[in-house]
Structure formats: structure tokens, C-alpha cells
Amino acid sequence: DELLWGASWLHRASQETAYMGYIQSNGHILGGEDDVYTFSWDDKRVGTKILLSK
């Protein structure tokens, strides 16, 4: 989840499409499509989804 979190911030900061491509191609492998409801120090998937929704 940290890789998706980092790629989300890098995409937001730079608007580089490569980061969004990384998220789209690796999201399912890294658990980005799982249902999660809380943001915590060891699970940043909710934060990733919020960042990408903006």
C-alpha cells in the first residue's frame, strides 16, 4: 500500500501520467481494490483512494 500511496502523491505533485499508469497496472496486485474503511500507519489504501478521487 505504501507504493500506491507514494505513486498517488507523486502523480498529484507532478501530473506525470507514468505514476497513474503504475497505479492502474499494479493496484490490483498491491491490494488497491480491496474494501477498506480506515486510514492508519500501516494501511494507507483509504488515503490513496481519497487522493486519487480529487
Short mmCIF file of C-alpha atoms in Angstrom, two decimals:
data_model
loop_
_atom_site.label_atom_id
_atom_site.label_comp_id
_atom_site.label_asym_id
_atom_site.label_seq_id
_atom_site.Cartn_x
_atom_site.Cartn_y
_atom_site.Cartn_z
CA ASP A 1 0.00 0.00 0.00
CA GLU A 2 2.93 2.38 0.53
CA LEU A 3 3.88 2.05 -3.14
CA LEU A 4 0.40 3.08 -4.24
CA TRP A 5 0.37 5.88 -1.64
CA GLY A 6 3.71 7.20 -2.88
CA ALA A 7 2.73 6.96 -6.53
CA SER A 8 -0.50 8.83 -5.75
CA TRP A 9 1.38 11.72 -4.16
CA LEU A 10 3.93 11.81 -6.97
CA HIS A 11 1.16 11.87 -9.56
CA ARG A 12 -0.61 14.69 -7.74
CA ALA A 13 2.59 16.73 -7.40
CA SER A 14 3.94 16.23 -10.92
CA GLN A 15 0.87 15.31 -13.01
CA GLU A 16 3.05 12.68 -14.70
CA THR A 17 0.93 10.01 -16.35
CA ALA A 18 3.55 7.34 -15.59
CA TYR A 19 2.55 7.37 -11.92
CA MET A 20 -1.12 6.91 -12.74
CA GLY A 21 -0.15 4.10 -15.10
CA TYR A 22 1.77 2.43 -12.28
CA ILE A 23 -1.26 2.69 -10.00
CA GLN A 24 -3.61 1.31 -12.64
CA SER A 25 -1.38 -1.60 -13.61
CA ASN A 26 -0.33 -2.58 -10.07
CA GLY A 27 -3.33 -1.58 -7.96
CA HIS A 28 -4.96 -4.99 -8.01
CA ILE A 29 -1.69 -6.77 -7.21
CA LEU A 30 -0.94 -4.46 -4.27
CA GLY A 31 -4.41 -4.63 -2.75
CA GLY A 32 -5.73 -1.33 -4.05
CA GLU A 33 -9.10 -2.79 -4.99
CA ASP A 34 -9.87 -4.29 -1.58
CA ASP A 35 -12.62 -2.82 0.58
CA VAL A 36 -11.02 -0.82 3.39
CA TYR A 37 -12.56 1.75 5.69
CA THR A 38 -9.84 3.23 7.89
CA PHE A 39 -6.55 5.02 7.33
CA SER A 40 -3.73 4.01 9.66
CA TRP A 41 0.03 3.99 9.90
CA ASP A 42 0.21 0.52 8.35
CA ASP A 43 -2.63 0.74 5.82
CA LYS A 44 -2.77 3.72 3.50
CA ARG A 45 -5.19 2.38 0.91
CA VAL A 46 -8.03 4.64 2.07
CA GLY A 47 -5.75 7.67 1.77
CA THR A 48 -4.71 6.56 -1.68
CA LYS A 49 -8.32 6.33 -2.80
CA ILE A 50 -9.09 9.77 -1.40
CA LEU A 51 -6.04 11.30 -3.10
CA LEU A 52 -6.95 9.78 -6.44
CA SER A 53 -10.55 10.93 -6.18
CA LYS A 54 -9.52 14.60 -6.13
#
